[in-house]
């Protein structure tokens, strides 16, 4: 994957201590590079330790690779604790880990599949926020990776769409809960980006055309085009932004 992009050059997050889940590939890998280039210390989280080590080794700055499952509440607390122990505090938690199996209609979707998607995408994000909230102080940031499908669901993706819509409500409630502590909580809602998660759609010409046909800019997004939104929400520049959804979709929701 290409990560040597310079769109986010100029962002300065020096000294910011960041946890990034879903960091082993796709959007998370691009975010890891963008935050590291901006001077942040980044703790990378995903289940696959070798993938995390590969990403970590390629970063220009200080990084930790912490392998585990975001659905495990204890693991989330361990991550927060290890970051605080290593770097003396925690400033930003990005809940980006997610799964998006196309499971079909209600009769094809098993209860286990439904629960698994909600567990990773929604409960996993909440458990991360819960672990982070114990450490975040004034200027702290929670950023969730939502999706345009949380606003405009797709057939076959009810569980995924529900998880991402639920994430918006969760972020708004947490923005109220944590406002007094000086912590902001926001969602980035990506449109369609070229990552391993969307490979099946992108490689299928009919599906891919349906997506680009529904995108005002008539193309897929490059993960490097998404990173600026997170850098903004993690920085001082967004100090008065909370409970918001920042959509980065090339105009997908317009068409
Ligand atoms: N790509 C898009 O067009 C798009 C659009 C809208 C929203 N999103 C959202 O963006 C986020 C990242 O997507 P992506 O496209 O980068 O997907 P991806 O390439 O499949 O990467 C998913 C990441 O999440 C991690 N992950 C999955 N389940 C996990 C778990 N239980 N515990 C810890 N880590 C877990 C994966 O690592 P392991 O498998 O090693 O755990 C991987 O690092 C997701 O939340 C997705 O819903 C993507």
mmCIF file of C-alpha atoms and ligand atoms in Angstrom:
data_model
loop_
_atom_site.group_PDB
_atom_site.id
_atom_site.type_symbol
_atom_site.label_atom_id
_atom_site.label_comp_id
_atom_site.label_asym_id
_atom_site.label_seq_id
_atom_site.Cartn_x
_atom_site.Cartn_y
_atom_site.Cartn_z
ATOM 1 C CA UNK A 1 0.000 0.000 0.000
ATOM 2 C CA UNK A 2 1.204 3.561 -0.767
ATOM 3 C CA UNK A 3 1.650 5.605 2.387
ATOM 4 C CA UNK A 4 4.352 8.076 1.377
ATOM 5 C CA UNK A 5 1.789 10.783 0.746
ATOM 6 C CA UNK A 6 2.403 14.430 1.541
ATOM 7 C CA UNK A 7 -1.150 15.757 1.794
ATOM 8 C CA UNK A 8 -0.834 15.881 5.577
ATOM 9 C CA UNK A 9 2.585 17.557 5.627
ATOM 10 C CA UNK A 10 2.565 20.583 7.900
ATOM 11 C CA UNK A 11 0.370 19.110 10.638
ATOM 12 C CA UNK A 12 2.132 19.332 13.984
ATOM 13 C CA UNK A 13 1.130 16.853 16.685
ATOM 14 C CA UNK A 14 4.472 16.758 18.461
ATOM 15 C CA UNK A 15 4.134 15.367 21.951
ATOM 16 C CA UNK A 16 0.611 13.994 21.373
ATOM 17 C CA UNK A 17 0.283 10.423 22.645
ATOM 18 C CA UNK A 18 -2.122 8.552 20.405
ATOM 19 C CA UNK A 19 -3.787 5.132 20.513
ATOM 20 C CA UNK A 20 -4.886 3.962 17.076
ATOM 21 C CA UNK A 21 -6.917 0.765 16.727
ATOM 22 C CA UNK A 22 -7.192 -1.087 13.438
ATOM 23 C CA UNK A 23 -3.655 0.092 12.728
ATOM 24 C CA UNK A 24 -2.303 -2.977 10.938
ATOM 25 C CA UNK A 25 -3.505 -2.223 7.407
ATOM 26 C CA UNK A 26 -5.877 -0.099 5.322
ATOM 27 C CA UNK A 27 -7.029 3.236 6.712
ATOM 28 C CA UNK A 28 -5.327 2.585 10.054
ATOM 29 C CA UNK A 29 -1.950 2.063 8.394
ATOM 30 C CA UNK A 30 -2.321 5.360 6.511
ATOM 31 C CA UNK A 31 -3.323 7.088 9.758
ATOM 32 C CA UNK A 32 -0.343 5.613 11.596
ATOM 33 C CA UNK A 33 2.010 7.125 9.027
ATOM 34 C CA UNK A 34 0.244 10.501 8.991
ATOM 35 C CA UNK A 35 0.282 10.811 12.799
ATOM 36 C CA UNK A 36 3.869 9.632 13.076
ATOM 37 C CA UNK A 37 5.002 12.086 10.387
ATOM 38 C CA UNK A 38 3.170 14.823 12.307
ATOM 39 C CA UNK A 39 5.319 14.055 15.354
ATOM 40 C CA UNK A 40 2.846 12.058 17.464
ATOM 41 C CA UNK A 41 3.804 8.990 19.473
ATOM 42 C CA UNK A 42 1.500 6.255 18.224
ATOM 43 C CA UNK A 43 0.379 3.042 19.924
ATOM 44 C CA UNK A 44 -0.756 0.646 17.203
ATOM 45 C CA UNK A 45 -3.533 -1.834 18.019
ATOM 46 C CA UNK A 46 -4.907 -4.818 16.052
ATOM 47 C CA UNK A 47 -5.063 -8.577 16.570
ATOM 48 C CA UNK A 48 -2.171 -9.515 14.291
ATOM 49 C CA UNK A 49 1.181 -8.874 16.025
ATOM 50 C CA UNK A 50 3.327 -9.444 12.889
ATOM 51 C CA UNK A 51 1.272 -6.928 10.895
ATOM 52 C CA UNK A 52 1.600 -4.362 13.681
ATOM 53 C CA UNK A 53 5.361 -4.915 13.829
ATOM 54 C CA UNK A 54 5.603 -4.349 10.072
ATOM 55 C CA UNK A 55 3.706 -1.038 10.302
ATOM 56 C CA UNK A 56 5.582 0.033 13.424
ATOM 57 C CA UNK A 57 8.984 -0.620 11.832
ATOM 58 C CA UNK A 58 8.126 1.663 8.900
ATOM 59 C CA UNK A 59 7.101 4.679 11.017
ATOM 60 C CA UNK A 60 9.469 7.627 11.398
ATOM 61 C CA UNK A 61 8.648 8.233 15.080
ATOM 62 C CA UNK A 62 8.146 6.571 18.445
ATOM 63 C CA UNK A 63 5.597 3.701 18.305
ATOM 64 C CA UNK A 64 4.262 0.823 20.383
ATOM 65 C CA UNK A 65 2.717 -2.316 18.861
ATOM 66 C CA UNK A 66 0.030 -3.760 21.148
ATOM 67 C CA UNK A 67 -1.705 -6.856 19.791
ATOM 68 C CA UNK A 68 -5.146 -7.810 21.039
ATOM 69 C CA UNK A 69 -8.870 -7.738 20.469
ATOM 70 C CA UNK A 70 -10.837 -4.496 20.915
ATOM 71 C CA UNK A 71 -13.878 -6.467 22.066
ATOM 72 C CA UNK A 72 -11.984 -7.361 25.246
ATOM 73 C CA UNK A 73 -12.527 -4.698 27.934
ATOM 74 C CA UNK A 74 -9.407 -5.759 29.878
ATOM 75 C CA UNK A 75 -7.263 -5.504 26.750
ATOM 76 C CA UNK A 76 -8.434 -1.920 26.166
ATOM 77 C CA UNK A 77 -7.467 -1.019 29.737
ATOM 78 C CA UNK A 78 -4.071 -2.690 29.285
ATOM 79 C CA UNK A 79 -3.454 -0.599 26.154
ATOM 80 C CA UNK A 80 -4.282 2.636 27.970
ATOM 81 C CA UNK A 81 -2.122 1.583 30.921
ATOM 82 C CA UNK A 82 0.860 0.658 28.732
ATOM 83 C CA UNK A 83 0.729 3.971 26.879
ATOM 84 C CA UNK A 84 0.578 5.930 30.130
ATOM 85 C CA UNK A 85 3.421 3.851 31.573
ATOM 86 C CA UNK A 86 5.580 4.318 28.467
ATOM 87 C CA UNK A 87 4.852 7.936 27.595
ATOM 88 C CA UNK A 88 3.477 9.490 30.793
ATOM 89 C CA UNK A 89 -0.060 10.100 29.561
ATOM 90 C CA UNK A 90 -2.620 9.691 26.809
ATOM 91 C CA UNK A 91 -4.027 12.463 24.599
ATOM 92 C CA UNK A 92 -5.917 10.879 21.694
ATOM 93 C CA UNK A 93 -7.762 7.568 21.224
ATOM 94 C CA UNK A 94 -8.799 6.691 17.684
ATOM 95 C CA UNK A 95 -11.321 3.822 17.571
ATOM 96 C CA UNK A 96 -10.825 2.690 13.983
ATOM 97 C CA UNK A 97 -10.866 -1.139 14.149
ATOM 98 C CA UNK A 98 -13.791 -2.530 12.201
ATOM 99 C CA UNK A 99 -15.183 -5.401 10.187
ATOM 100 C CA UNK A 100 -17.651 -5.264 7.297
ATOM 101 C CA UNK A 101 -18.841 -8.686 6.189
ATOM 102 C CA UNK A 102 -21.634 -8.637 3.626
ATOM 103 C CA UNK A 103 -24.038 -11.035 5.269
ATOM 104 C CA UNK A 104 -27.178 -10.672 3.167
ATOM 105 C CA UNK A 105 -30.740 -10.026 4.264
ATOM 106 C CA UNK A 106 -32.280 -10.782 7.662
ATOM 107 C CA UNK A 107 -32.785 -14.485 6.927
ATOM 108 C CA UNK A 108 -29.183 -15.005 5.861
ATOM 109 C CA UNK A 109 -27.681 -13.000 8.733
ATOM 110 C CA UNK A 110 -27.093 -15.313 11.676
ATOM 111 C CA UNK A 111 -27.446 -13.979 15.223
ATOM 112 C CA UNK A 112 -23.718 -14.701 15.682
ATOM 113 C CA UNK A 113 -22.785 -12.590 12.641
ATOM 114 C CA UNK A 114 -24.986 -9.724 13.846
ATOM 115 C CA UNK A 115 -23.446 -9.830 17.314
ATOM 116 C CA UNK A 116 -19.886 -10.063 15.988
ATOM 117 C CA UNK A 117 -20.186 -6.917 13.829
ATOM 118 C CA UNK A 118 -21.835 -4.936 16.625
ATOM 119 C CA UNK A 119 -19.288 -6.274 19.104
ATOM 120 C CA UNK A 120 -16.210 -5.206 17.117
ATOM 121 C CA UNK A 121 -17.439 -1.978 15.531
ATOM 122 C CA UNK A 122 -19.660 -0.503 18.238
ATOM 123 C CA UNK A 123 -18.889 -2.178 21.564
ATOM 124 C CA UNK A 124 -15.165 -2.257 20.740
ATOM 125 C CA UNK A 125 -15.215 1.512 20.107
ATOM 126 C CA UNK A 126 -17.089 2.121 23.349
ATOM 127 C CA UNK A 127 -14.732 -0.074 25.367
ATOM 128 C CA UNK A 128 -11.791 1.874 23.945
ATOM 129 C CA UNK A 129 -13.458 5.164 24.825
ATOM 130 C CA UNK A 130 -14.133 3.835 28.322
ATOM 131 C CA UNK A 131 -10.493 2.848 28.819
ATOM 132 C CA UNK A 132 -9.291 6.181 27.433
ATOM 133 C CA UNK A 133 -11.687 8.291 29.511
ATOM 134 C CA UNK A 134 -9.814 7.308 32.669
ATOM 135 C CA UNK A 135 -6.696 9.060 31.348
ATOM 136 C CA UNK A 136 -7.770 11.819 28.947
ATOM 137 C CA UNK A 137 -7.624 15.341 30.353
ATOM 138 C CA UNK A 138 -8.264 18.836 28.947
ATOM 139 C CA UNK A 139 -7.427 18.841 25.238
ATOM 140 C CA UNK A 140 -8.027 15.089 25.080
ATOM 141 C CA UNK A 141 -9.633 13.609 22.010
ATOM 142 C CA UNK A 142 -11.777 10.602 21.160
ATOM 143 C CA UNK A 143 -12.184 10.002 17.430
ATOM 144 C CA UNK A 144 -14.374 7.216 16.035
ATOM 145 C CA UNK A 145 -14.250 5.882 12.497
ATOM 146 C CA UNK A 146 -17.863 5.765 11.380
ATOM 147 C CA UNK A 147 -19.073 5.350 7.805
ATOM 148 C CA UNK A 148 -21.374 6.946 5.269
ATOM 149 C CA UNK A 149 -23.332 3.686 5.575
ATOM 150 C CA UNK A 150 -24.272 4.776 9.092
ATOM 151 C CA UNK A 151 -26.276 7.540 7.423
ATOM 152 C CA UNK A 152 -27.273 5.780 4.182
ATOM 153 C CA UNK A 153 -27.355 2.013 4.795
ATOM 154 C CA UNK A 154 -26.819 -0.598 2.084
ATOM 155 C CA UNK A 155 -28.620 -3.882 1.454
ATOM 156 C CA UNK A 156 -26.773 -6.860 2.924
ATOM 157 C CA UNK A 157 -25.021 -4.674 5.468
ATOM 158 C CA UNK A 158 -27.674 -4.098 8.135
ATOM 159 C CA UNK A 159 -25.374 -5.012 11.030
ATOM 160 C CA UNK A 160 -22.539 -2.850 9.707
ATOM 161 C CA UNK A 161 -24.842 0.093 8.997
ATOM 162 C CA UNK A 162 -26.414 -0.225 12.462
ATOM 163 C CA UNK A 163 -22.992 -0.356 14.119
ATOM 164 C CA UNK A 164 -21.879 2.833 12.413
ATOM 165 C CA UNK A 165 -25.159 4.678 13.078
ATOM 166 C CA UNK A 166 -24.913 3.600 16.712
ATOM 167 C CA UNK A 167 -21.405 4.971 16.814
ATOM 168 C CA UNK A 168 -22.665 8.461 15.960
ATOM 169 C CA UNK A 169 -25.195 8.380 18.807
ATOM 170 C CA UNK A 170 -22.521 7.009 21.139
ATOM 171 C CA UNK A 171 -20.055 9.745 20.187
ATOM 172 C CA UNK A 172 -22.668 12.467 20.714
ATOM 173 C CA UNK A 173 -23.601 11.115 24.139
ATOM 174 C CA UNK A 174 -19.937 10.791 25.130
ATOM 175 C CA UNK A 175 -19.285 14.338 23.883
ATOM 176 C CA UNK A 176 -21.816 15.489 26.484
ATOM 177 C CA UNK A 177 -20.420 13.158 29.165
ATOM 178 C CA UNK A 178 -16.817 14.293 28.684
ATOM 179 C CA UNK A 179 -17.285 17.993 27.876
ATOM 180 C CA UNK A 180 -16.690 19.058 31.474
ATOM 181 C CA UNK A 181 -13.358 17.208 31.400
ATOM 182 C CA UNK A 182 -12.301 19.203 28.315
ATOM 183 C CA UNK A 183 -12.356 16.112 26.085
ATOM 184 C CA UNK A 184 -13.904 16.286 22.612
ATOM 185 C CA UNK A 185 -15.551 13.331 20.891
ATOM 186 C CA UNK A 186 -16.107 13.217 17.135
ATOM 187 C CA UNK A 187 -16.732 10.810 14.272
ATOM 188 C CA UNK A 188 -15.035 10.691 10.892
ATOM 189 C CA UNK A 189 -17.389 9.137 8.323
ATOM 190 C CA UNK A 190 -15.408 7.891 5.335
ATOM 191 C CA UNK A 191 -16.993 7.162 1.989
ATOM 192 C CA UNK A 192 -15.409 4.475 -0.204
ATOM 193 C CA UNK A 193 -11.652 4.044 0.149
ATOM 194 C CA UNK A 194 -9.313 1.554 -1.409
ATOM 195 C CA UNK A 195 -8.317 -0.830 1.426
ATOM 196 C CA UNK A 196 -8.290 -4.612 2.023
ATOM 197 C CA UNK A 197 -11.791 -4.230 3.522
ATOM 198 C CA UNK A 198 -13.272 -2.961 0.260
ATOM 199 C CA UNK A 199 -11.211 -5.138 -2.102
ATOM 200 C CA UNK A 200 -14.203 -7.290 -3.017
ATOM 201 C CA UNK A 201 -16.232 -4.263 -4.094
ATOM 202 C CA UNK A 202 -13.373 -2.587 -5.897
ATOM 203 C CA UNK A 203 -12.332 -5.668 -7.883
ATOM 204 C CA UNK A 204 -15.908 -6.279 -9.062
ATOM 205 C CA UNK A 205 -16.372 -3.836 -11.984
ATOM 206 C CA UNK A 206 -20.190 -3.684 -11.652
ATOM 207 C CA UNK A 207 -20.050 -3.013 -7.903
ATOM 208 C CA UNK A 208 -17.176 -0.568 -8.262
ATOM 209 C CA UNK A 209 -19.030 1.385 -10.940
ATOM 210 C CA UNK A 210 -22.140 1.513 -8.804
ATOM 211 C CA UNK A 211 -20.062 3.098 -6.047
ATOM 212 C CA UNK A 212 -18.232 5.606 -8.254
ATOM 213 C CA UNK A 213 -21.544 6.383 -9.974
ATOM 214 C CA UNK A 214 -22.870 7.373 -6.548
ATOM 215 C CA UNK A 215 -19.837 9.500 -5.718
ATOM 216 C CA UNK A 216 -19.851 13.120 -6.899
ATOM 217 C CA UNK A 217 -16.094 13.018 -7.601
ATOM 218 C CA UNK A 218 -16.648 9.774 -9.598
ATOM 219 C CA UNK A 219 -13.768 7.827 -8.061
ATOM 220 C CA UNK A 220 -12.632 5.857 -5.024
ATOM 221 C CA UNK A 221 -10.794 7.640 -2.233
ATOM 222 C CA UNK A 222 -7.121 7.113 -1.500
ATOM 223 C CA UNK A 223 -6.570 6.495 2.260
ATOM 224 C CA UNK A 224 -4.095 9.382 2.281
ATOM 225 C CA UNK A 225 -7.021 11.677 1.437
ATOM 226 C CA UNK A 226 -8.676 10.777 4.730
ATOM 227 C CA UNK A 227 -5.862 11.460 7.157
ATOM 228 C CA UNK A 228 -6.244 15.258 7.264
ATOM 229 C CA UNK A 229 -9.659 14.921 8.935
ATOM 230 C CA UNK A 230 -8.163 12.914 11.815
ATOM 231 C CA UNK A 231 -5.140 15.204 12.153
ATOM 232 C CA UNK A 232 -7.524 18.156 12.410
ATOM 233 C CA UNK A 233 -9.727 16.461 15.018
ATOM 234 C CA UNK A 234 -6.655 15.424 17.041
ATOM 235 C CA UNK A 235 -5.164 18.914 16.997
ATOM 236 C CA UNK A 236 -5.725 22.187 18.814
ATOM 237 C CA UNK A 237 -7.345 23.524 15.608
ATOM 238 C CA UNK A 238 -10.509 21.532 16.444
ATOM 239 C CA UNK A 239 -10.798 22.686 20.083
ATOM 240 C CA UNK A 240 -14.442 23.864 19.633
ATOM 241 C CA UNK A 241 -15.570 20.833 17.597
ATOM 242 C CA UNK A 242 -17.362 18.117 19.549
ATOM 243 C CA UNK A 243 -20.238 15.730 18.865
ATOM 244 C CA UNK A 244 -19.689 16.214 15.127
ATOM 245 C CA UNK A 245 -19.556 13.897 12.160
ATOM 246 C CA UNK A 246 -16.902 14.876 9.631
ATOM 247 C CA UNK A 247 -17.798 13.191 6.347
ATOM 248 C CA UNK A 248 -14.979 12.517 3.882
ATOM 249 C CA UNK A 249 -16.692 10.815 0.964
ATOM 250 C CA UNK A 250 -16.025 12.607 -2.335
ATOM 251 C CA UNK A 251 -19.705 13.556 -2.301
ATOM 252 C CA UNK A 252 -21.111 10.016 -1.937
ATOM 253 C CA UNK A 253 -23.961 11.192 0.267
ATOM 254 C CA UNK A 254 -24.910 13.890 -2.269
ATOM 255 C CA UNK A 255 -25.648 11.552 -5.163
HETATM 256 N N1 LIG B 1 -12.372 1.282 3.551
HETATM 257 C C1 LIG B 1 -13.466 2.015 3.468
HETATM 258 O O1 LIG B 1 -13.899 2.398 2.383
HETATM 259 C C2 LIG B 1 -14.207 2.391 4.724
HETATM 260 C C3 LIG B 1 -15.328 3.224 4.593
HETATM 261 C C4 LIG B 1 -16.018 3.610 5.729
HETATM 262 C C5 LIG B 1 -15.596 3.184 6.970
HETATM 263 N N2 LIG B 1 -14.515 2.349 7.073
HETATM 264 C C6 LIG B 1 -14.122 1.946 8.422
HETATM 265 O O2 LIG B 1 -12.750 2.239 8.599
HETATM 266 C C7 LIG B 1 -12.190 1.344 9.551
HETATM 267 C C8 LIG B 1 -10.942 0.713 8.942
HETATM 268 O O3 LIG B 1 -11.337 0.057 7.748
HETATM 269 P P1 LIG B 1 -10.297 -0.467 6.662
HETATM 270 O O4 LIG B 1 -10.922 -0.250 5.357
HETATM 271 O O5 LIG B 1 -8.951 0.043 6.942
HETATM 272 O O6 LIG B 1 -10.384 -2.041 6.986
HETATM 273 P P2 LIG B 1 -9.251 -3.188 6.981
HETATM 274 O O7 LIG B 1 -8.248 -2.876 5.952
HETATM 275 O O8 LIG B 1 -9.966 -4.484 6.943
HETATM 276 O O9 LIG B 1 -8.575 -3.002 8.432
HETATM 277 C C9 LIG B 1 -9.316 -3.284 9.587
HETATM 278 C C10 LIG B 1 -8.408 -3.123 10.782
HETATM 279 O O10 LIG B 1 -9.140 -3.431 11.983
HETATM 280 C C11 LIG B 1 -8.437 -4.430 12.722
HETATM 281 N N3 LIG B 1 -9.410 -5.234 13.476
HETATM 282 C C12 LIG B 1 -10.494 -5.893 12.997
HETATM 283 N N4 LIG B 1 -11.131 -6.531 13.996
HETATM 284 C C13 LIG B 1 -10.437 -6.259 15.141
HETATM 285 C C14 LIG B 1 -10.599 -6.622 16.499
HETATM 286 N N5 LIG B 1 -11.619 -7.407 16.907
HETATM 287 N N6 LIG B 1 -9.704 -6.167 17.407
HETATM 288 C C15 LIG B 1 -8.654 -5.382 17.016
HETATM 289 N N7 LIG B 1 -8.467 -4.987 15.734
HETATM 290 C C16 LIG B 1 -9.341 -5.432 14.809
HETATM 291 C C17 LIG B 1 -7.676 -5.227 11.651
HETATM 292 O O11 LIG B 1 -6.550 -5.921 12.161
HETATM 293 P P3 LIG B 1 -6.595 -7.490 12.623
HETATM 294 O O12 LIG B 1 -7.422 -8.221 11.616
HETATM 295 O O13 LIG B 1 -5.154 -7.899 12.670
HETATM 296 O O14 LIG B 1 -7.213 -7.468 13.983
HETATM 297 C C18 LIG B 1 -7.226 -4.091 10.751
HETATM 298 O O15 LIG B 1 -6.092 -3.434 11.322
HETATM 299 C C19 LIG B 1 -13.285 0.339 9.885
HETATM 300 O O16 LIG B 1 -13.916 0.748 11.080
HETATM 301 C C20 LIG B 1 -14.255 0.474 8.723
HETATM 302 O O17 LIG B 1 -15.561 0.122 9.077
HETATM 303 C C21 LIG B 1 -13.801 1.935 5.990
#
